PDB file of C-alpha atoms in Angstrom:
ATOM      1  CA  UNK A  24    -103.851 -26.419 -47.033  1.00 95.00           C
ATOM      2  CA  UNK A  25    -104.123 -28.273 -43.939  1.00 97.00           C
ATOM      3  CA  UNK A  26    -104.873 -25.852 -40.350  1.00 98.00           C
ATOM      4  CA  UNK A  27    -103.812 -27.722 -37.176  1.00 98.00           C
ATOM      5  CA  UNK A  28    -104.060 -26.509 -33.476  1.00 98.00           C
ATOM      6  CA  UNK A  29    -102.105 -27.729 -30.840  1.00 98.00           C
ATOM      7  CA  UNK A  30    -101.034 -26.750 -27.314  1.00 98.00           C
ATOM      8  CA  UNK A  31     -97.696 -26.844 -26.790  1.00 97.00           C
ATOM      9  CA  UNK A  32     -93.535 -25.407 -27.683  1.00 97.00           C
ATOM     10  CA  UNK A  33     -93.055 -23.878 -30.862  1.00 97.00           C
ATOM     11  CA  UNK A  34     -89.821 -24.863 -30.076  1.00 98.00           C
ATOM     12  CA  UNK A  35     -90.046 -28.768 -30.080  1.00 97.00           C
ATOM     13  CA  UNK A  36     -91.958 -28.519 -33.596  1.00 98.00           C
ATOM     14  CA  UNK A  37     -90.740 -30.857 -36.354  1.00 97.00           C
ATOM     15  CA  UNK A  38     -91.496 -28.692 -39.751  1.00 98.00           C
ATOM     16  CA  UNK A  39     -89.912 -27.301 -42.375  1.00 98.00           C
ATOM     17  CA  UNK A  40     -89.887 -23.217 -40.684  1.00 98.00           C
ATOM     18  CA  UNK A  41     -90.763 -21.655 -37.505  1.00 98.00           C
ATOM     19  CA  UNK A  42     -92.169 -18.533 -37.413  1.00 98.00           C
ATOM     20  CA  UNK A  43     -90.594 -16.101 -34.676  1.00 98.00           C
ATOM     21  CA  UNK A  44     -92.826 -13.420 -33.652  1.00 97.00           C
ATOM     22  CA  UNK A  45     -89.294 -11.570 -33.636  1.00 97.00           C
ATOM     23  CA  UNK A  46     -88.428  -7.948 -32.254  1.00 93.00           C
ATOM     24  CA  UNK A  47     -87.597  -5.436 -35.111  1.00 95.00           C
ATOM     25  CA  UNK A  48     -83.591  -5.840 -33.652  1.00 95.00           C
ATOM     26  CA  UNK A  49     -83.704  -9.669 -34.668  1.00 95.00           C
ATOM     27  CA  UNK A  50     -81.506  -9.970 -31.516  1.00 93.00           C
ATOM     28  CA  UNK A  51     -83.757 -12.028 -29.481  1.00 92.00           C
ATOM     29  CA  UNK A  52     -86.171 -11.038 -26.761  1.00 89.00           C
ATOM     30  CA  UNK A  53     -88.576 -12.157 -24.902  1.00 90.00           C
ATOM     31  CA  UNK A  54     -91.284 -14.672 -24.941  1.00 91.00           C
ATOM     32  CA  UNK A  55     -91.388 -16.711 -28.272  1.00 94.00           C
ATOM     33  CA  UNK A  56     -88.438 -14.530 -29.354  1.00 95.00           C
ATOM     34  CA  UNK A  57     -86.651 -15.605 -26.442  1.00 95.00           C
ATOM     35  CA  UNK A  58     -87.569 -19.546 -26.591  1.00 96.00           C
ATOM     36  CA  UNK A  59     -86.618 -19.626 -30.118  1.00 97.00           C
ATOM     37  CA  UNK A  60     -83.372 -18.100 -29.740  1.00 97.00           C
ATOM     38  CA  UNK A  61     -82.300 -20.262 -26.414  1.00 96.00           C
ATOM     39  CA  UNK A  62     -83.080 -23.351 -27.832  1.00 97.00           C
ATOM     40  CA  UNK A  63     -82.048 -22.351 -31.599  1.00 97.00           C
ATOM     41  CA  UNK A  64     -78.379 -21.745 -30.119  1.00 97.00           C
ATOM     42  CA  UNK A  65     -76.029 -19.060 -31.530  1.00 97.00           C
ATOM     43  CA  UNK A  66     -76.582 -20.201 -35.263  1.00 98.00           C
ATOM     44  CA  UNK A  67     -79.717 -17.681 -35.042  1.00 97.00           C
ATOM     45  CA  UNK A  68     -78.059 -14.978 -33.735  1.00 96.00           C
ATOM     46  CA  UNK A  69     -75.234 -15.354 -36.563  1.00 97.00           C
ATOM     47  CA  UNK A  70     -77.201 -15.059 -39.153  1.00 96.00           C
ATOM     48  CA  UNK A  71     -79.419 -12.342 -37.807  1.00 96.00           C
ATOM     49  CA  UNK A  72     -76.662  -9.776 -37.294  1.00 96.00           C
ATOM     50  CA  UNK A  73     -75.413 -10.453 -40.801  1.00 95.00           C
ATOM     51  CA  UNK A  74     -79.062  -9.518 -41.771  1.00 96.00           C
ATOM     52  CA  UNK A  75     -78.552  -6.308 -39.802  1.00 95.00           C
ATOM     53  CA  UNK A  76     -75.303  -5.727 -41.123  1.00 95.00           C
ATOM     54  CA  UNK A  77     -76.117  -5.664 -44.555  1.00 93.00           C
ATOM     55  CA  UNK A  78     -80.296  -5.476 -46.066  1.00 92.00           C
ATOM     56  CA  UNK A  79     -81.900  -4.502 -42.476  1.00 94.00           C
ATOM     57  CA  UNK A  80     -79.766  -2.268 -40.769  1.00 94.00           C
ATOM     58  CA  UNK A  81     -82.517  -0.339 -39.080  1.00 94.00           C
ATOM     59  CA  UNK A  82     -84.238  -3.365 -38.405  1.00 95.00           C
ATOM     60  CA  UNK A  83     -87.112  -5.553 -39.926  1.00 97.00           C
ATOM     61  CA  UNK A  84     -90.193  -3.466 -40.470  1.00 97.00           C
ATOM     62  CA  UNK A  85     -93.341  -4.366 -38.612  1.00 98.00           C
ATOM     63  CA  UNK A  86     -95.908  -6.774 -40.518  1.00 98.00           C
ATOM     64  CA  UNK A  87     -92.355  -8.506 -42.981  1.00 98.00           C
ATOM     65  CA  UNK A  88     -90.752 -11.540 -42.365  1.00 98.00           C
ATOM     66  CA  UNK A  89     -86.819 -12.827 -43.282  1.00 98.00           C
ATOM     67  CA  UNK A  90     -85.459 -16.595 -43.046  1.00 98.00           C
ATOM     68  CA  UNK A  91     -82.527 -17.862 -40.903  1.00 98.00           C
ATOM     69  CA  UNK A  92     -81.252 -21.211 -40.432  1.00 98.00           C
ATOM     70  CA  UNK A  93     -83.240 -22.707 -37.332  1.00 98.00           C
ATOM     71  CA  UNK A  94     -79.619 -23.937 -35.631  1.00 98.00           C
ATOM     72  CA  UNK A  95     -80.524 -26.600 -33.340  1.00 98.00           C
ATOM     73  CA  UNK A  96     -84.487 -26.105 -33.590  1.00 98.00           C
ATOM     74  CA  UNK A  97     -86.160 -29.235 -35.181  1.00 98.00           C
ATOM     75  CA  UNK A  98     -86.937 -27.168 -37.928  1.00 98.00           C
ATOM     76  CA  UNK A  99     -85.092 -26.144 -41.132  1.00 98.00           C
ATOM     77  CA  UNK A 100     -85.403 -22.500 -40.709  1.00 98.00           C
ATOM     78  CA  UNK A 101     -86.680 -19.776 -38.554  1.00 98.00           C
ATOM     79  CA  UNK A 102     -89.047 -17.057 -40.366  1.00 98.00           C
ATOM     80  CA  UNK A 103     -88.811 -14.079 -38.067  1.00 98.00           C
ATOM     81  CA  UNK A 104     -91.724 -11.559 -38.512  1.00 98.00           C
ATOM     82  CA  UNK A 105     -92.588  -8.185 -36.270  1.00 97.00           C
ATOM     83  CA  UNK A 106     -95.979  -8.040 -35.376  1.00 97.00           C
ATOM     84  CA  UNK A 107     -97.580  -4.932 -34.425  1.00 98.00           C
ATOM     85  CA  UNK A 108     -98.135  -3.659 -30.755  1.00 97.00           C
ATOM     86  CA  UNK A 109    -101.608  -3.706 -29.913  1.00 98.00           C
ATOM     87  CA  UNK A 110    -103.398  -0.227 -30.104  1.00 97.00           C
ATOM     88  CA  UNK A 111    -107.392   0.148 -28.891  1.00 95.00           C
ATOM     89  CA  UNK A 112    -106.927   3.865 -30.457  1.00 97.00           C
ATOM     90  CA  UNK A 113    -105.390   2.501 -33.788  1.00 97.00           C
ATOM     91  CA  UNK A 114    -106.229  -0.275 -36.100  1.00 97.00           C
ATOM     92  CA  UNK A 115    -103.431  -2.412 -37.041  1.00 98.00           C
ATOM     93  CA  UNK A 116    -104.734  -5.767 -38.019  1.00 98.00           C
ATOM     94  CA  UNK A 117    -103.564  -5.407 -41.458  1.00 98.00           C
ATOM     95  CA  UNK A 118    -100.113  -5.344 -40.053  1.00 98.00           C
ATOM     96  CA  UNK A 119    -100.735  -8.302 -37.810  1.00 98.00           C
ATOM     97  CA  UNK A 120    -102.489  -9.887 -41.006  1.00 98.00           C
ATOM     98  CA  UNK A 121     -99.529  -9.219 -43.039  1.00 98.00           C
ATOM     99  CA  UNK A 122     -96.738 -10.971 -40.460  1.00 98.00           C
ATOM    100  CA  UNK A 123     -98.666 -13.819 -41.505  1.00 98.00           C
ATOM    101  CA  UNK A 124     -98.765 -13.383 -45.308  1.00 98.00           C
ATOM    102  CA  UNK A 125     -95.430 -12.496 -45.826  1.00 98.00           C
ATOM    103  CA  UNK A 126     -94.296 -15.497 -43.636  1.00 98.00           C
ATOM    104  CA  UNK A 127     -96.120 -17.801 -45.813  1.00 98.00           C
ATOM    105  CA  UNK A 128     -94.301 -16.036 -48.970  1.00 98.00           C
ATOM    106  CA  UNK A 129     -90.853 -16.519 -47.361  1.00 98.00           C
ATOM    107  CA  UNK A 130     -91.909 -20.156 -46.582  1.00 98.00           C
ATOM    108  CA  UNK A 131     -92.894 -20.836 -50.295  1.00 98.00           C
ATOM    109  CA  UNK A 132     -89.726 -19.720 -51.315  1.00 98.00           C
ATOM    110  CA  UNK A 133     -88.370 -21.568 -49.009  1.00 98.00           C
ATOM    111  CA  UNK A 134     -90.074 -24.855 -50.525  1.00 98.00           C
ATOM    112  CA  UNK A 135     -91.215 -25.517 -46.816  1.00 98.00           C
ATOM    113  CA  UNK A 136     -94.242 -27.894 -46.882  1.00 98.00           C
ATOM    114  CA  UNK A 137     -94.967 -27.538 -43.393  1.00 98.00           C
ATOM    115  CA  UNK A 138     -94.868 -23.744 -41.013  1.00 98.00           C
ATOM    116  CA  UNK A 139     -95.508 -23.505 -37.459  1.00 98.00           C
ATOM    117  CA  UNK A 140     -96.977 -20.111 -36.387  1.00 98.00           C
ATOM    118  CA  UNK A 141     -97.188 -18.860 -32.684  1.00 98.00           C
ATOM    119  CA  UNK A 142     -99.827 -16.458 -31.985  1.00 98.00           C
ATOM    120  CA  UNK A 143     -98.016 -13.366 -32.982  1.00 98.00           C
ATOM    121  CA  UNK A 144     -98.480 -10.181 -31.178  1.00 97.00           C
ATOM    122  CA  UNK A 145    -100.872 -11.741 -28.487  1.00 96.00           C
ATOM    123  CA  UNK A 146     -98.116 -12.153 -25.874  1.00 91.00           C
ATOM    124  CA  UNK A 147     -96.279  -9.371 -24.926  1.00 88.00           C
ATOM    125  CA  UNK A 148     -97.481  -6.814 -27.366  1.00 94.00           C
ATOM    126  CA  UNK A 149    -100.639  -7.390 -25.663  1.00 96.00           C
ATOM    127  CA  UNK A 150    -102.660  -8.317 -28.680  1.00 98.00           C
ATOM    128  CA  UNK A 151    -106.480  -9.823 -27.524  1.00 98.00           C
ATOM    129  CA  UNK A 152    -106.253 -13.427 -28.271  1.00 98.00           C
ATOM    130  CA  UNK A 153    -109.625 -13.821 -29.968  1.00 98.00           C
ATOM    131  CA  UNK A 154    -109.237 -11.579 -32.100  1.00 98.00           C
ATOM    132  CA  UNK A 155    -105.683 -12.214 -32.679  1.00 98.00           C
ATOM    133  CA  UNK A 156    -107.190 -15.942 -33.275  1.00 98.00           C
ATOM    134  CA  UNK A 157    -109.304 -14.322 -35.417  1.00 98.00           C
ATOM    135  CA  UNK A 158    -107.162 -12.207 -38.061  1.00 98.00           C
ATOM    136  CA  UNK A 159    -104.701 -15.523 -38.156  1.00 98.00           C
ATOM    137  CA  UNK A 160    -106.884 -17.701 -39.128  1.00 98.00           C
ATOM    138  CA  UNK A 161    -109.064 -15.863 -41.673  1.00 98.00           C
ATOM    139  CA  UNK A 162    -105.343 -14.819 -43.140  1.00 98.00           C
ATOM    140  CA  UNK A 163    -104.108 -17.757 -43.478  1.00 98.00           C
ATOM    141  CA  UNK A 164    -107.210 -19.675 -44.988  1.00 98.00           C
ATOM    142  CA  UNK A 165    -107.112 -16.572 -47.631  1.00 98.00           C
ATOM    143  CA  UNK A 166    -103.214 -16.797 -48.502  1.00 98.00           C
ATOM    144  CA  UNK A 167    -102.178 -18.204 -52.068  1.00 96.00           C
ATOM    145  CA  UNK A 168     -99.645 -20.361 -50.702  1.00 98.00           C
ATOM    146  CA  UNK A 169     -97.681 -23.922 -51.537  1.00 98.00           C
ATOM    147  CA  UNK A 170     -97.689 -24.444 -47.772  1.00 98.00           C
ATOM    148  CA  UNK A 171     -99.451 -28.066 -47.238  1.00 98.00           C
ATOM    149  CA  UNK A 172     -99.992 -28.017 -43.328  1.00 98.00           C
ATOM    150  CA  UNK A 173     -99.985 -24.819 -41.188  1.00 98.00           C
ATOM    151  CA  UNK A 174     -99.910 -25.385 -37.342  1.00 98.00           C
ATOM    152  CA  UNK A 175    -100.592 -22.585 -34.729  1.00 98.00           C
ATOM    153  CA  UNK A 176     -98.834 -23.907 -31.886  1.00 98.00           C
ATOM    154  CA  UNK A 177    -100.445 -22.043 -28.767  1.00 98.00           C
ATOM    155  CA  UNK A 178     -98.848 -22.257 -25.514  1.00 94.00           C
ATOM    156  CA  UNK A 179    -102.093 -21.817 -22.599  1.00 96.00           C
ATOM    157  CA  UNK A 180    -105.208 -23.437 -22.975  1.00 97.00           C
ATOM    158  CA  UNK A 181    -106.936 -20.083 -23.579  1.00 97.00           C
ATOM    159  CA  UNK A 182    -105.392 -19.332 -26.679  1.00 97.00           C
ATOM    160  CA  UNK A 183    -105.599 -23.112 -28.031  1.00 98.00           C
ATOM    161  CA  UNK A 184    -109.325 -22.312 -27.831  1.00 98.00           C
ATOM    162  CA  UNK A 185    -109.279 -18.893 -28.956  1.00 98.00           C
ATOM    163  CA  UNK A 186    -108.453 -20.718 -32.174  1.00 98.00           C
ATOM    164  CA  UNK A 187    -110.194 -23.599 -32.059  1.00 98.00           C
ATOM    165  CA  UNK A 188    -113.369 -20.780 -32.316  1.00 98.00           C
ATOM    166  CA  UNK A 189    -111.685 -19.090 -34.914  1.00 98.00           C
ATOM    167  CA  UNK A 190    -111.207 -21.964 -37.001  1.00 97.00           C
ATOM    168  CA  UNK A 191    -114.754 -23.243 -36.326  1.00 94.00           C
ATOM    169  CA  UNK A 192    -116.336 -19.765 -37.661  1.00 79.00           C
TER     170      UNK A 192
END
């Protein structure tokens, strides 16, 4: 598998999925959440509240991921997957490291070839972006996946380099 950085929209990726470092509602939110949903268009939404309505009623759990159709995204689908809220009492980086292992499993069976990941939990739920970086990167090298390219697609120049280090160690 291929690991590619670049600075930019998740939004304006052409791959197979998009992952959506989603709220446990699926309803849309704020900052990736948000983008993906605005420029995804009301196809998203659809197909989220049937998810609600029917397998995740109280939600998707923290650290799972579930497919939707990516509307009017360049993608093919959306993978939406609930990272954890940061904690300095608590240590939850095997949640964060498993938003990014079940979001490769959804993508294989998916057949997607190529996945675009934000940095999950490192925006609002105030994750620290090395070593957000850090538990991405070492997760994804580790995953059994058919995935051929994975692309972080960071949006500041501080968290493009957070994982340029991370993918150098």
């Amino acid at each position: 598998m291929r690991i590619t950085l670049v600075q930019g929209d998740i939004t304006e990726q052409d791959v197979d999925a998009v992952v959506n470092a989603a709220n446990s509602s699926l309803m849309g939110g704020g900052g990736v959440d948000g983008a993906i949903h605005r420029r995804g268009g009301p196809a998203i939404l659809d197909e989220c509240r049937r998810l609600r309505a029917s397998k995740y009623g109280k939600g998707l759990p923290t650290g799972q991921a579930v497919a939707t159709t990516a509307g009017n995204l360049p993608a093919r689908w959306v993978i939406h997957t609930v990272g954890p809220v940061y904690s300095a009492g608590e240590d939850r980086s095997a949640l964060l490291a498993s938003c990014y292992r079940e979001s490769l499993k959804v993508a294989d069976s998916l057949g997607a070839a190529t996945v675009a990941f934000p940095a999950i939990s490192a925006g609002l739920y105030g994750w620290p972006i090395d070593d957000a970086a850090r538990v991405a990167v070492t997760t994804v090298k580790a995953a059994d996946t058919s995935v051929a390219e994975v692309r972080f697609v960071l949006f500041t120049e501080d968290a493009l380099a957070a994982f340029q280090r991370a993918v150098g160690e």
